[in-house]
Coordinates of C-alpha atoms in Angstrom, one line a residue:
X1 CA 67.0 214.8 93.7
X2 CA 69.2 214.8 90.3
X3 CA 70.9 211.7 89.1
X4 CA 72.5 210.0 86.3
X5 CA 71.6 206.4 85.2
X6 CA 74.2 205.0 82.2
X7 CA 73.6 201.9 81.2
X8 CA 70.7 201.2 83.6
X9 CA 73.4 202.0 86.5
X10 CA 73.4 205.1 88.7
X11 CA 77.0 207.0 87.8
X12 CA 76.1 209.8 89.7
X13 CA 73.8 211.7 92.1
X14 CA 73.2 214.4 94.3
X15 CA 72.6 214.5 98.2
X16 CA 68.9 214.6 97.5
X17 CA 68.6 212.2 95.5
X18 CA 70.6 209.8 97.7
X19 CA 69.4 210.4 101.1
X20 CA 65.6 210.0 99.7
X21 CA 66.3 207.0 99.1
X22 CA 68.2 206.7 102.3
X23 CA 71.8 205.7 101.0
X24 CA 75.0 208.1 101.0
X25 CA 76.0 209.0 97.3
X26 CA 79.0 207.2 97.5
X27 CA 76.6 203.8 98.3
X28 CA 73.9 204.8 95.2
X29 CA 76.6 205.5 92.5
X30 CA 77.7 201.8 91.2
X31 CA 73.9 200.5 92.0
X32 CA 71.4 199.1 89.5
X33 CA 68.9 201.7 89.0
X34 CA 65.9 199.6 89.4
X35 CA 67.2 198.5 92.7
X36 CA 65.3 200.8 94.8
X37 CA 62.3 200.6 92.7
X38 CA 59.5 198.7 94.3
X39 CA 59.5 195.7 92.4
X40 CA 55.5 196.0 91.5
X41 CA 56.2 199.6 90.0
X42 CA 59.3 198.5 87.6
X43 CA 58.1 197.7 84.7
X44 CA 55.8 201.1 84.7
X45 CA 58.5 202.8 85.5
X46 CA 60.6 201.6 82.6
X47 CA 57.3 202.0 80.1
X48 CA 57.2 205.7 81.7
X49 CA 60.6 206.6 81.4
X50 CA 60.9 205.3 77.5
X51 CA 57.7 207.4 76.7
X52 CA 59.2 210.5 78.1
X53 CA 62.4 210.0 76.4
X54 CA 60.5 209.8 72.6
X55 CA 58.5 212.8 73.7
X56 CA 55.5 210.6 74.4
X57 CA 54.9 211.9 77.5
X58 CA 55.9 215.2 79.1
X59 CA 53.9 214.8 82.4
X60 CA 56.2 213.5 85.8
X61 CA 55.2 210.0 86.8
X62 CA 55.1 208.9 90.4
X63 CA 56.2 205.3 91.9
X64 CA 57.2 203.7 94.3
X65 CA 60.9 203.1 96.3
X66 CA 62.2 200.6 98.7
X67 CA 64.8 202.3 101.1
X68 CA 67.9 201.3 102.3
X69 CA 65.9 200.8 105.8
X70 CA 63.2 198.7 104.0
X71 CA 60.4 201.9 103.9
X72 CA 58.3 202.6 101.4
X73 CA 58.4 206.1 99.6
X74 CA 56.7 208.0 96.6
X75 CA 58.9 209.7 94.0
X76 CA 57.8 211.9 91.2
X77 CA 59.9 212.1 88.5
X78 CA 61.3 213.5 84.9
X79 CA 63.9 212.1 82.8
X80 CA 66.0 213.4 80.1
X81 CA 68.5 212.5 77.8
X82 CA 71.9 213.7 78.1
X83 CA 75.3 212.7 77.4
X84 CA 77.9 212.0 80.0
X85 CA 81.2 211.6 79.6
X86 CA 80.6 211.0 76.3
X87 CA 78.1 208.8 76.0
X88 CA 74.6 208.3 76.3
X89 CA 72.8 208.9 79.2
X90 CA 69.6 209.6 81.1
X91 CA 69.2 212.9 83.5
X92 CA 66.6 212.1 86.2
X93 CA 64.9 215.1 88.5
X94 CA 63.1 213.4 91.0
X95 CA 60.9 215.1 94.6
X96 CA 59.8 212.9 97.2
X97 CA 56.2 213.1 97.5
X98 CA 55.4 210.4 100.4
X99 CA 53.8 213.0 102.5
X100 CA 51.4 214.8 100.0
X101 CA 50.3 210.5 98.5
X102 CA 49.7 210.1 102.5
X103 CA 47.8 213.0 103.0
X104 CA 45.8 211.9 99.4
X105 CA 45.4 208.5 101.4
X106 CA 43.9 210.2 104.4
X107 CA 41.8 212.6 102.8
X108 CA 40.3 209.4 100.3
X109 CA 39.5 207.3 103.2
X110 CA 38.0 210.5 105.4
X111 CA 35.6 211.2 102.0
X112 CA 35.0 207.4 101.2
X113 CA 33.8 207.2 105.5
X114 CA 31.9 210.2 105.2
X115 CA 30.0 209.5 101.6
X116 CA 29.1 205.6 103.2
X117 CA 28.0 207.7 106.1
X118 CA 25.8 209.9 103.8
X119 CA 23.9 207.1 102.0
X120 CA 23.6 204.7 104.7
X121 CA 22.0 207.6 107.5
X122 CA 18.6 206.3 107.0
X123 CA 17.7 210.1 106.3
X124 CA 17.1 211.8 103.2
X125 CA 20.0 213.9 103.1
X126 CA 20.9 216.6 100.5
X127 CA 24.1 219.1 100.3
X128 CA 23.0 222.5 99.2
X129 CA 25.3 225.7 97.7
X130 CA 25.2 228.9 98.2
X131 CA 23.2 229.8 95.0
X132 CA 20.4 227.3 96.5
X133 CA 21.4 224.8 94.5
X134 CA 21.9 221.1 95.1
X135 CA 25.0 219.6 94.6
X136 CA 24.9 215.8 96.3
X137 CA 21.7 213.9 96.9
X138 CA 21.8 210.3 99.0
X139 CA 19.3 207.3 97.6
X140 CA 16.9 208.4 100.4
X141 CA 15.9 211.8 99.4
X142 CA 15.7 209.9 95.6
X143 CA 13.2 207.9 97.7
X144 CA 11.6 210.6 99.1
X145 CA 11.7 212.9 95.9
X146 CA 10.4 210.8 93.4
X147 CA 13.3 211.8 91.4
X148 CA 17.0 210.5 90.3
X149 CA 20.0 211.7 91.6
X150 CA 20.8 212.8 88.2
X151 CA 17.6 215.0 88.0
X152 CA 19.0 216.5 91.1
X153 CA 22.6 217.0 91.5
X154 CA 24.0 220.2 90.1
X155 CA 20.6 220.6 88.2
X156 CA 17.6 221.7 90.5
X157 CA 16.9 224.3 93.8
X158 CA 16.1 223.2 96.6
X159 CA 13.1 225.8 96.5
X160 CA 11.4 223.3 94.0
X161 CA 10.5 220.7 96.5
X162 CA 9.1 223.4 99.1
X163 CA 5.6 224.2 99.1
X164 CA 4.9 227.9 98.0
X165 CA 3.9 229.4 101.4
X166 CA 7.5 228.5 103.5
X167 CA 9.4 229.3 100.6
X168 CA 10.2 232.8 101.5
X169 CA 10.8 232.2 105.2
X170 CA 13.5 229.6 104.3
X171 CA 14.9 231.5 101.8
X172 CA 15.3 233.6 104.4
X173 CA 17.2 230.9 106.8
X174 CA 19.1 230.5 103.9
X175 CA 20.7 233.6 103.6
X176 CA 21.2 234.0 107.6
X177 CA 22.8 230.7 108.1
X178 CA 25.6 231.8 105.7
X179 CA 26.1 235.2 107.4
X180 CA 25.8 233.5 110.9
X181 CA 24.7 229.7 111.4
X182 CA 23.7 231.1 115.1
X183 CA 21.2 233.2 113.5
X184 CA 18.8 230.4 111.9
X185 CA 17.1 227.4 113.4
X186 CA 18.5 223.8 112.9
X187 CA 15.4 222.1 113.1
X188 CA 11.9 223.5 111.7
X189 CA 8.6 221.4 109.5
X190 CA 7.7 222.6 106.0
X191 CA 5.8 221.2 103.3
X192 CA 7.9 218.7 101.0
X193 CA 6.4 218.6 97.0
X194 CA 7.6 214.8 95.6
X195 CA 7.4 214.7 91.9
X196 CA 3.9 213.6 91.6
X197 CA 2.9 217.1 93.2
X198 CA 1.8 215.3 97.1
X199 CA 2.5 217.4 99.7
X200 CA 4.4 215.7 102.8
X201 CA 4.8 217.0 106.4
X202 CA 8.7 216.9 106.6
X203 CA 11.1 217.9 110.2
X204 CA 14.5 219.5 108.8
X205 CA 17.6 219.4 110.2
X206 CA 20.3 221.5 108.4
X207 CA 23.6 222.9 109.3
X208 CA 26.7 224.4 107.6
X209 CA 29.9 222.4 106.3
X210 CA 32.7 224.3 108.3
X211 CA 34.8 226.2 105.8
X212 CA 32.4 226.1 103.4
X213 CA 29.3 228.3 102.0
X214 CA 27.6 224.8 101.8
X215 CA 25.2 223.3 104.3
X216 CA 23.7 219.8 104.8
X217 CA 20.0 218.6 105.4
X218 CA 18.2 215.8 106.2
X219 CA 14.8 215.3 105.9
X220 CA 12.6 213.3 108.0
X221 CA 9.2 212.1 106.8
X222 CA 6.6 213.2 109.5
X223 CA 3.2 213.2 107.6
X224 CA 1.6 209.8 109.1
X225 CA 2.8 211.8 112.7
X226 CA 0.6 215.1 111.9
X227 CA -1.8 212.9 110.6
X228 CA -2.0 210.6 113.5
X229 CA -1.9 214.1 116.2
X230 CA -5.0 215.3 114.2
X231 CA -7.0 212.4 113.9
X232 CA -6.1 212.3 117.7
X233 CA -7.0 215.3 118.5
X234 CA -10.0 215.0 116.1
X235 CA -11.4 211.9 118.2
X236 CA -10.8 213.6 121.7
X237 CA -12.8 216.8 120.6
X238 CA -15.7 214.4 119.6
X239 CA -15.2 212.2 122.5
X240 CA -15.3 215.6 125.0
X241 CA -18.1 217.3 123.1
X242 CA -20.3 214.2 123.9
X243 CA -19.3 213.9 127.6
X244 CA -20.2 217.8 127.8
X245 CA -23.7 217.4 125.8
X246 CA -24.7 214.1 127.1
X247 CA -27.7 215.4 129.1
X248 CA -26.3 213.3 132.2
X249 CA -24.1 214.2 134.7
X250 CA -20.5 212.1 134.1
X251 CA -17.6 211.7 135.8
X252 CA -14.2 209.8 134.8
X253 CA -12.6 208.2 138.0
X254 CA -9.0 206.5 138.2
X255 CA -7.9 203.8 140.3
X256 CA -7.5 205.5 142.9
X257 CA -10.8 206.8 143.6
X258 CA -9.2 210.4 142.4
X259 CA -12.4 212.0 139.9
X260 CA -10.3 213.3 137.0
X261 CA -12.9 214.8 134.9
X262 CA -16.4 215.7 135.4
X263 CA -18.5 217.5 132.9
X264 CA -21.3 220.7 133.4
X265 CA -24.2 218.7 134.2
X266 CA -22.4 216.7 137.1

């Protein structure tokens, strides 16, 4: 859109210019300029368009309109000065950008949902790079780690928190996943290092950012589970090698009458 404001009144304008603002150009020329601006960008728009005209500013500035149908529109704009018809005069070059502010609307709501999602999971949850290392860490892996975000993030490899014998085979994943996602497991246990060097028993669950070279991972604490299955199984091969060495013959019989386990000497 192109447009001339003389004494703060539109004396001319081009098709564009008028039918953004949805008026014909025979309705804009004779109008106030500011009468389309939405009255909360005004006075921004005023301070923008003096510092352009001194050479304060050479970047466009974006506001708000009000439509002749009442909706609400971005513009980005330049001004200039000019003379016209003798006298002075300011040239305006304007583009409606409603769609791409929208679209910057969208995609900052979408990344503000997905980044509460991220620290709010529950999970320790990392993004990783291609290069191995990590680029976003939630206050759950700081938990976990022992260590800041700010030790983390664009800093470290995820290879440091991973004991020395799975590195290699998750390196490994690594590489696959980005040549094929199909091709590596989503879910395996490794050995997680925090920062005072103890070694955790951590379930992994990792997968690829569609359209990216960047993958995801959370990380589940398992350690008091392993620990609990071994103790388990600890107490039942004590508890079976008694039965079995007893001396006496034993039996274990369920409500039922059924005999569920006998040992040699019965």
């Amino acid at each position: 859109g192109i447009y001339v404001v003389q004494d703060g009144t539109f004396r001319n304008v081009n098709h564009s210019a008028a039918a953004n603002a949805g008026y014909t150009k025979d309705e804009l020329v004779g109008m106030k300029s500011d009468s389309v601006v939405h009255p909360e960008d005004r006075d921004n728009v005023k301070k923008n368009a003096r510092a352009m005209l001194s050479g304060e500013r050479t970047s466009p500035h974006e506001f708000r309109i009000i439509t002749k149908d009442g909706d609400i529109r971005w513009i980005m704009e330049t001004v200039s000065s000019i003379y016209y018809k003798g006298r002075p005069a300011i040239l305006g070059n304007s583009m409606d950008i409603t769609d791409n502010k929208r679209t910057e609307e969208r995609l900052k709501e979408s990344e503000d949902l997905y980044r509460t999602i991220f620290e709010t999971t529950g999970e320790a949850t990392i993004i990783v790079e291609e290069d191995t290392t990590i680029s976003l860490v939630n206050s759950q892996f700081e938990k976990m780690s022992g260590y800041a975000k700010r030790d983390w993030e664009g800093k470290k490899s995820w290879t440091e928190f991973v004991v020395k014998s799975d590195r290699e085979l998750m390196m490994k994943y690594h590489r696959m996943r980005r040549d094929d996602p199909a091709l590596a497991p989503r879910n395996y246990e490794f050995g997680f290092i925090d920062s005072y060097g103890k070694v955790r028993d951590v379930l992994l669950t990792v997968d690829m950012i569609p359209g990216t070279k960047k993958s995801v991972a959370s990380f589940m604490d398992i350690t008091e589970r392993k620990r609990s299955a071994e103790r388990l199984q600890e107490s039942e091969n004590l508890y079976r090698t008694i039965f079995e060495t007893t001396g006496t013959a034993t039996i274990i019989v369920e409500e039922d009458t059924t005999v569920c386990l006998v040992n040699t000497e019965f």
